[in-house]
Coordinates of C-alpha atoms and ligand atoms in Angstrom, one line a residue:
X1 CA 0.0 0.0 0.0
X2 CA 1.0 3.6 -0.5
X3 CA 0.5 5.5 2.8
X4 CA 0.5 9.2 3.4
X5 CA 0.8 10.7 6.9
X6 CA 0.0 14.3 7.5
X7 CA 1.9 16.4 10.0
X8 CA 5.3 17.4 11.2
X9 CA 5.7 16.6 14.9
X10 CA 6.9 13.9 17.2
X11 CA 3.4 12.4 17.0
X12 CA 3.7 12.0 13.2
X13 CA 7.3 10.5 13.5
X14 CA 5.9 7.9 16.0
X15 CA 3.1 7.2 13.5
X16 CA 5.4 6.9 10.6
X17 CA 7.8 4.7 12.6
X18 CA 5.0 2.3 13.5
X19 CA 3.4 2.3 10.0
X20 CA 6.8 1.6 8.4
X21 CA 6.9 -1.7 10.4
X22 CA 3.8 -3.0 8.6
X23 CA 4.4 -5.6 5.9
X24 CA 1.5 -3.9 4.0
X25 CA 3.5 -0.8 3.3
X26 CA 5.0 -0.2 -0.1
X27 CA 5.7 3.5 -0.1
X28 CA 5.4 5.9 2.9
X29 CA 5.0 9.6 2.4
X30 CA 4.7 12.4 5.0
X31 CA 3.5 16.0 4.4
X32 CA 5.4 18.0 5.5
X33 CA 7.4 15.8 7.8
X34 CA 10.7 16.7 9.6
X35 CA 14.3 15.7 9.9
X36 CA 13.6 12.3 11.6
X37 CA 10.7 11.4 9.4
X38 CA 12.8 12.0 6.4
X39 CA 14.9 9.0 7.4
X40 CA 11.9 6.6 7.0
X41 CA 9.5 8.3 4.7
X42 CA 9.5 10.5 1.6
X43 CA 8.7 14.0 2.9
X44 CA 6.6 16.3 0.7
X45 CA 6.5 20.0 1.3
X46 CA 2.8 20.6 1.6
X47 CA 1.2 22.5 4.5
X48 CA -1.1 20.4 6.7
X49 CA -4.2 22.6 6.0
X50 CA -3.6 22.9 2.3
X51 CA -6.4 20.4 1.5
X52 CA -6.4 21.0 -2.2
X53 CA -2.7 20.3 -2.7
X54 CA -2.8 17.3 -0.4
X55 CA -5.7 15.9 -2.4
X56 CA -3.9 16.4 -5.7
X57 CA -0.8 14.7 -4.3
X58 CA -2.7 11.7 -2.9
X59 CA -4.5 11.2 -6.3
X60 CA -1.2 11.5 -8.2
X61 CA 0.7 9.1 -6.0
X62 CA -2.2 6.6 -5.8
X63 CA -2.3 6.8 -2.0
X64 CA -4.3 3.9 -0.5
X65 CA -4.5 5.2 3.0
X66 CA -4.0 8.6 4.6
X67 CA -3.5 9.1 8.4
X68 CA -4.0 12.7 9.7
X69 CA -2.0 13.9 12.7
X70 CA -3.0 17.5 13.5
X71 CA -6.5 19.0 14.1
X72 CA -5.9 21.8 11.6
X73 CA -6.2 19.4 8.7
X74 CA -9.3 17.8 10.1
X75 CA -11.1 21.1 10.9
X76 CA -10.2 22.2 7.4
X77 CA -12.2 19.3 6.0
X78 CA -9.5 17.0 4.7
X79 CA -11.5 13.9 5.4
X80 CA -14.6 15.1 3.4
X81 CA -12.4 16.1 0.5
X82 CA -10.5 12.8 0.4
X83 CA -13.6 10.6 0.8
X84 CA -15.5 12.5 -1.9
X85 CA -12.8 11.3 -4.3
X86 CA -13.0 7.7 -3.0
X87 CA -9.7 7.9 -1.1
X88 CA -9.4 6.1 2.2
X89 CA -8.5 8.4 5.1
X90 CA -8.4 7.9 8.9
X91 CA -9.9 10.8 10.8
X92 CA -13.3 12.5 11.5
X93 CA -15.3 14.5 9.0
X94 CA -15.3 18.3 9.3
X95 CA -18.7 18.1 11.1
X96 CA -17.5 15.5 13.6
X97 CA -14.2 17.4 14.1
X98 CA -16.3 20.1 15.6
X99 CA -16.0 18.2 18.9
X100 CA -12.6 19.8 19.0
X101 CA -13.1 22.7 16.6
X102 CA -15.8 24.3 18.7
X103 CA -16.1 24.2 22.5
X104 CA -19.6 25.5 22.2
X105 CA -20.5 22.5 19.9
X106 CA -18.8 20.1 22.3
X107 CA -20.6 21.5 25.4
X108 CA -24.0 21.6 23.8
X109 CA -23.5 18.0 22.5
X110 CA -22.5 16.8 26.0
X111 CA -25.5 18.6 27.5
X112 CA -27.9 17.1 25.0
X113 CA -26.5 13.6 25.5
X114 CA -26.2 13.7 29.3
X115 CA -22.5 13.3 29.3
X116 CA -21.0 14.5 32.6
X117 CA -19.1 17.8 32.2
X118 CA -18.7 21.2 33.9
X119 CA -21.9 23.4 34.2
X120 CA -21.5 26.1 31.6
X121 CA -22.9 29.2 29.8
X122 CA -22.2 30.5 26.3
X123 CA -21.8 34.2 25.4
X124 CA -21.3 35.9 22.0
X125 CA -21.2 39.3 23.5
X126 CA -18.4 40.6 25.8
X127 CA -20.6 43.0 27.8
X128 CA -23.2 40.2 28.6
X129 CA -20.3 37.9 29.6
X130 CA -19.0 40.7 32.0
X131 CA -22.5 41.2 33.5
X132 CA -22.6 37.5 34.2
X133 CA -19.1 37.4 35.7
X134 CA -19.9 40.3 38.1
X135 CA -22.3 38.0 40.0
X136 CA -20.5 34.7 39.5
X137 CA -18.7 32.6 42.1
X138 CA -15.0 32.0 41.6
X139 CA -12.9 30.1 40.6
X140 CA -14.3 29.5 37.1
X141 CA -13.0 28.8 33.6
X142 CA -13.3 31.0 30.5
X143 CA -12.7 29.3 27.1
X144 CA -12.5 30.7 23.6
X145 CA -14.9 28.7 21.4
X146 CA -12.5 27.9 18.5
X147 CA -9.0 26.5 18.1
X148 CA -6.5 28.7 19.8
X149 CA -3.3 26.7 19.6
X150 CA -3.9 25.2 23.1
X151 CA -3.9 28.7 24.7
X152 CA -7.6 29.6 24.7
X153 CA -8.4 28.3 28.2
X154 CA -8.2 30.6 31.2
X155 CA -8.6 29.1 34.7
X156 CA -9.6 32.3 36.7
X157 CA -9.2 32.6 40.4
X158 CA -11.1 35.9 40.6
X159 CA -13.1 38.6 38.7
X160 CA -10.1 40.6 37.5
X161 CA -8.6 37.5 35.9
X162 CA -11.9 36.6 34.2
X163 CA -12.2 40.2 32.9
X164 CA -8.7 39.9 31.4
X165 CA -9.8 36.6 29.7
X166 CA -12.8 38.3 28.2
X167 CA -10.8 41.3 27.1
X168 CA -8.1 39.1 25.4
X169 CA -10.5 36.6 23.8
X170 CA -13.5 38.7 22.8
X171 CA -12.4 42.4 22.7
X172 CA -8.7 42.2 21.6
X173 CA -9.4 39.0 19.7
X174 CA -6.0 37.6 20.3
X175 CA -7.2 34.2 18.8
X176 CA -9.1 35.9 16.0
X177 CA -12.5 34.5 15.1
X178 CA -12.0 31.6 17.6
X179 CA -13.0 34.3 20.2
X180 CA -16.3 35.3 18.7
X181 CA -17.9 33.2 21.4
X182 CA -16.8 32.0 24.8
X183 CA -17.8 29.2 27.2
X184 CA -17.8 30.2 30.9
X185 CA -17.8 27.1 33.0
X186 CA -17.5 25.7 36.5
X187 CA -14.0 25.0 37.7
X188 CA -13.6 21.3 38.4
X189 CA -11.2 19.8 40.9
X190 CA -9.3 16.5 40.8
X191 CA -6.6 14.7 38.9
X192 CA -6.6 15.0 35.1
X193 CA -6.3 12.1 32.8
X194 CA -6.7 11.5 29.1
X195 CA -8.4 8.5 27.5
X196 CA -8.0 7.9 23.8
X197 CA -10.2 5.6 21.7
X198 CA -9.9 4.5 18.1
X199 CA -13.4 4.7 16.5
X200 CA -15.0 3.6 13.3
X201 CA -18.2 5.5 13.6
X202 CA -20.1 2.8 15.5
X203 CA -17.5 0.8 17.4
X204 CA -14.5 1.8 19.4
X205 CA -11.4 0.4 21.2
X206 CA -9.8 2.2 24.1
X207 CA -6.1 2.7 23.7
X208 CA -3.8 2.4 26.7
X209 CA -3.8 5.5 28.9
X210 CA -1.0 8.1 29.0
X211 CA -0.3 11.0 31.3
X212 CA 1.1 14.3 30.0
X213 CA 3.3 16.8 31.8
X214 CA 2.0 20.1 30.4
X215 CA 4.1 22.7 32.3
X216 CA 7.5 23.7 31.2
X217 CA 9.3 23.3 34.5
X218 CA 9.8 20.5 37.0
X219 CA 7.1 20.0 39.7
X220 CA 4.5 21.3 37.2
X221 CA 5.7 25.0 37.5
X222 CA 5.7 27.7 34.8
X223 CA 3.6 28.2 31.7
X224 CA 1.7 25.5 29.8
X225 CA 3.3 23.9 26.8
X226 CA 2.2 21.4 24.2
X227 CA 3.5 18.7 26.5
X228 CA 7.0 18.1 28.0
X229 CA 6.8 14.4 28.5
X230 CA 4.4 11.5 29.0
X231 CA 4.3 8.0 30.4
X232 CA 1.9 5.1 29.6
X233 CA -0.1 3.6 31.2
X234 CA -1.5 6.0 33.7
X235 CA -1.8 4.1 37.0
X236 CA -4.6 6.5 38.0
X237 CA -6.9 4.9 35.5
X238 CA -7.6 1.5 37.1
X239 CA -10.4 -0.7 35.7
X240 CA -12.8 0.7 38.2
X241 CA -12.0 4.3 37.1
X242 CA -12.1 3.4 33.4
X243 CA -15.5 1.7 33.5
X244 CA -17.5 4.9 34.1
X245 CA -15.3 6.8 31.7
X246 CA -16.3 4.3 29.0
X247 CA -20.0 3.9 29.9
X248 CA -20.8 7.6 30.7
X249 CA -18.4 9.5 28.4
X250 CA -16.8 7.6 25.5
X251 CA -19.7 5.3 24.6
X252 CA -22.4 7.9 24.7
X253 CA -20.2 10.2 22.6
X254 CA -19.8 7.7 19.8
X255 CA -23.5 6.7 20.0
X256 CA -24.6 10.3 20.1
X257 CA -22.5 11.4 17.1
X258 CA -23.8 8.4 15.2
X259 CA -27.4 9.1 16.0
X260 CA -27.0 12.7 15.1
X261 CA -25.7 11.9 11.7
X262 CA -22.1 12.7 12.4
X263 CA -20.5 9.3 12.9
X264 CA -17.1 9.7 14.6
X265 CA -14.3 8.0 12.8
X266 CA -10.7 8.5 14.0
X267 CA -9.2 9.0 17.4
X268 CA -11.4 10.4 20.1
X269 CA -9.2 11.9 22.8
X270 CA -11.2 12.8 25.9
X271 CA -9.5 15.1 28.4
X272 CA -11.1 14.2 31.8
X273 CA -11.2 15.4 35.4
X274 CA -11.6 12.6 38.0
X275 CA -13.9 14.6 40.4
X276 CA -15.4 13.5 43.7
X277 CA -18.7 13.1 41.6
X278 CA -17.0 10.8 39.1
X279 CA -15.2 11.5 35.8
X280 CA -16.2 14.6 33.9
X281 CA -15.2 15.6 30.4
X282 CA -13.1 18.8 30.1
X283 CA -12.7 18.7 26.4
X284 CA -12.4 16.5 23.3
X285 CA -9.6 16.3 20.8
X286 CA -10.2 14.5 17.6
X287 CA -6.7 13.2 17.0
X288 CA -3.8 11.5 18.6
X289 CA -2.1 13.4 21.4
X290 CA 1.4 14.8 21.2
X291 CA 3.5 13.6 23.1
X292 CA 1.0 10.9 24.4
X293 CA 1.4 9.0 21.1
X294 CA 5.2 8.8 21.6
X295 CA 4.6 6.7 24.8
X296 CA 1.6 4.8 23.6
X297 CA 2.7 3.5 20.1
X298 CA 6.0 1.9 21.3
X299 CA 3.7 -0.4 23.4
X300 CA 1.6 -1.4 20.4
X301 CA 2.5 -5.0 19.3
X302 CA -0.1 -5.3 16.5
X303 CA 0.1 -4.0 13.0
X304 CA -1.1 -0.3 13.2
X305 CA -2.1 -0.3 9.5
X306 CA -4.6 -3.2 10.2
X307 CA -6.0 -1.0 12.9
X308 CA -6.4 2.0 10.6
X309 CA -8.0 -0.1 7.9
X310 CA -10.5 -1.7 10.3
X311 CA -11.4 1.7 11.6
X312 CA -11.9 3.1 8.0
X313 CA -14.0 0.1 7.0
X314 CA -16.2 0.1 10.1
X315 CA -15.1 -3.3 11.4
X316 CA -13.2 -2.5 14.6
X317 CA -15.5 -4.9 16.4
X318 CA -13.6 -7.7 14.7
X319 CA -10.2 -6.5 15.7
X320 CA -8.0 -7.5 18.6
X321 CA -5.1 -5.2 19.4
X322 CA -2.1 -6.5 21.4
X323 CA -0.2 -4.2 23.7
X324 CA 3.1 -4.6 25.6
X325 CA 2.3 -4.7 29.3
X326 CA 5.5 -2.9 30.2
X327 CA 5.5 0.9 30.7
X328 CA 6.9 3.5 28.3
X329 CA 8.3 6.9 29.3
X330 CA 8.8 9.8 26.8
X331 CA 11.0 12.8 27.7
X332 CA 10.7 15.9 25.4
X333 CA 13.8 18.0 24.7
X334 CA 12.8 21.6 23.8
X335 CA 14.6 24.7 22.6
X336 CA 15.6 27.0 25.4
X337 CA 13.0 29.7 25.7
X338 CA 10.1 27.5 24.6
X339 CA 7.1 28.0 25.1
X340 CA 8.1 31.7 24.6
X341 CA 10.6 32.9 22.1
X342 CA 13.5 30.6 21.0
X343 CA 16.0 30.3 18.2
X344 CA 16.2 27.7 15.5
X345 CA 19.2 26.3 13.6
X346 CA 21.4 24.8 16.3
X347 CA 23.3 21.6 15.3
X348 CA 22.0 18.5 17.1
X349 CA 24.6 15.9 18.0
X350 CA 24.8 12.6 19.9
X351 CA 21.9 10.8 18.2
X352 CA 24.3 8.1 16.8
X353 CA 25.4 7.2 20.3
X354 CA 22.0 6.0 21.3
X355 CA 22.1 2.3 20.7
X356 CA 20.1 0.8 23.6
X357 CA 17.3 -1.5 22.5
X358 CA 13.8 -0.3 22.9
X359 CA 14.9 3.3 23.1
X360 CA 13.3 5.5 20.4
X361 CA 14.1 9.0 19.4
X362 CA 11.1 10.8 17.8
X363 CA 11.8 14.0 16.0
X364 CA 9.5 17.0 16.3
X365 CA 11.3 20.3 15.5
X366 CA 14.3 19.1 13.5
X367 CA 15.4 19.7 9.9
X368 CA 18.1 18.2 7.8
X369 CA 20.7 20.9 6.8
X370 CA 23.7 20.0 4.8
X371 CA 24.9 16.6 6.2
X372 CA 23.6 17.3 9.7
X373 CA 20.5 17.9 11.7
X374 CA 19.5 21.2 13.2
X375 CA 16.8 22.4 15.5
X376 CA 13.6 23.7 13.9
X377 CA 10.9 24.2 16.5
X378 CA 10.0 24.6 20.2
X379 CA 9.8 20.9 20.9
X380 CA 12.7 19.3 19.2
X381 CA 12.9 15.6 20.1
X382 CA 11.0 13.1 22.2
X383 CA 13.0 10.2 23.7
X384 CA 10.9 7.2 24.6
X385 CA 12.0 4.0 26.3
X386 CA 10.2 0.8 27.3
X387 CA 11.4 -1.3 30.3
X388 CA 10.0 -3.6 32.9
X389 CA 9.2 -0.8 35.4
X390 CA 8.5 3.0 35.2
X391 CA 11.8 3.5 37.1
X392 CA 13.8 1.5 34.5
X393 CA 12.0 3.1 31.6
X394 CA 12.7 6.6 32.9
X395 CA 16.3 5.8 33.6
X396 CA 16.7 4.4 30.1
X397 CA 15.1 7.5 28.5
X398 CA 17.2 9.9 30.6
X399 CA 20.3 8.0 29.8
X400 CA 19.6 8.5 26.1
X401 CA 18.7 12.2 26.6
X402 CA 22.1 12.7 28.3
X403 CA 23.9 11.8 25.0
X404 CA 22.0 14.4 23.0
X405 CA 23.5 17.9 22.7
X406 CA 22.4 21.1 21.1
X407 CA 22.8 24.7 22.2
X408 CA 20.3 25.9 24.8
X409 CA 18.6 22.5 25.0
X410 CA 16.0 22.1 27.8
X411 CA 14.1 19.2 29.2
X412 CA 12.2 18.4 32.4
X413 CA 14.1 16.1 34.8
X414 CA 11.0 14.8 36.6
X415 CA 9.0 13.0 33.9
X416 CA 7.5 9.9 35.6
X417 CA 9.4 10.7 38.8
X418 CA 6.2 11.2 40.9
X419 CA 4.8 7.9 39.7
X420 CA 8.0 6.1 40.5
X421 CA 7.9 7.6 44.1
X422 CA 4.2 6.9 44.5
X423 CA 4.6 3.3 43.4
X424 CA 7.6 2.8 45.7
X425 CA 5.6 4.3 48.7
X426 CA 2.7 2.1 47.8
X427 CA 5.0 -1.0 47.7
X428 CA 6.1 -0.3 51.3
X429 CA 2.6 -0.4 52.7
Ligands
AMP1 P1 -8.8 22.2 27.6 O1 -8.1 22.7 26.4 O2 -10.3 22.4 27.6 O3 -8.4 20.8 28.0 O4 -8.2 23.0 28.8 C1 -6.9 23.1 29.1 C2 -6.6 22.8 30.5 O5 -7.4 23.8 31.3 C3 -7.1 21.5 31.0 O6 -6.1 20.5 30.7 C4 -7.4 21.7 32.5 O7 -6.2 21.7 33.2 C5 -7.9 23.1 32.5 N1 -9.4 23.1 32.5 C6 -10.2 23.1 31.4 N2 -11.5 23.1 31.8 C7 -11.5 23.1 33.1 C8 -12.5 23.1 34.1 N3 -13.8 23.1 33.8 N4 -12.1 23.1 35.4 C9 -10.8 23.1 35.8 N5 -9.8 23.1 34.9 C10 -10.1 23.1 33.6
LIG2 N1 -0.6 16.6 24.7 C1 -1.8 17.2 24.6 C2 -2.4 17.3 23.2 O1 -1.9 16.6 22.3 O2 -3.4 18.0 23.0

């Protein structure tokens, strides 16, 4: 088969790496790809939301299956464009991608379908939102309706913070049209987990859980990032915790989308808060997580192409997926300054020295320049390792990280540390 992967991050490198292991693959392309992906796939310089050019390319190269990484392509309607030309593509339609593309859509859907979520109100007018806020109880959360590069959510401790949120989102429009409407909602408390499911419109299979580390600094300090490291599985999500997540959130979402004429195909990524009243949905994404994917896919033992084909063809109920029981830890190495300003173009060295089995270096912001590799983004590399315990996997990943060098490189030193400590404490009781 000829396969096309869309995207340029660590998530897409992990996808390409896993897809390349399938005996079904004849040619693998990635648009636009990165320095690491270029080693295993043919990279094509087309932007992820240029649906017209991507479609032309797929038709010309006789692509049998397309896998979409980022939400930008999905929200731009790539799945509708490809399927209308008879091309097989894994991901939700533009209408189904609204679960991520519009927080108002997602909240109204959850409300209609009785899916547990924070109590909310929608405003399309800043002055009305402010009147509401004057009388509201704090803390609460203000969210831009549309996609805002992961920055459109403001958890507000008091009225002045909420006023700032409304000013930035609705008045100054720092996220553009994404801020035409806001959701104001109850602030939920509890540990946060993500559950991802692969869906075919009617059936779904839950993937192993993973836990992200969103803040830039150790001990979860500093500003939010796209994610500085993950581990899989999340020990927080025991079978008892997972059961209501599936029956009250995932399953009613898939059924509801189907019944409302928007069957959901692709990856449903539910961001959840484990509250005292049970799990509640914070948000949906309609794609693989980054860097969650970099700690989930190394644990996949089955052929990922089989999984994508079963999902595209609506026969996930016939599929069994095998997973490695052992944990995986992924440490992200970023450019110094990220998530703020940073410089690109620094030479990356040491990758050749990483020879440990079951250690994987997934590239995100890298680019081939001359005969070498240079930095080309905020998150540069994700180093994943599998081992028999979290402790051993983290040690293996950090050992590999210690061999990598580039100017101003930065990484968190505590990915999976808390889980190792908690497990050790648990073991003593
Ligand atoms: P979202 O993009 O909706 O997942 O929001 C980003 C982050 O904001 C989440 O990962 C949570 O940490 C936080 N958040 C979102 N909604 C709420 C809420 N209702 N209560 C508390 N925290 C929230
Ligand atoms: N790591 C969070 C996300 O992919 O949205």
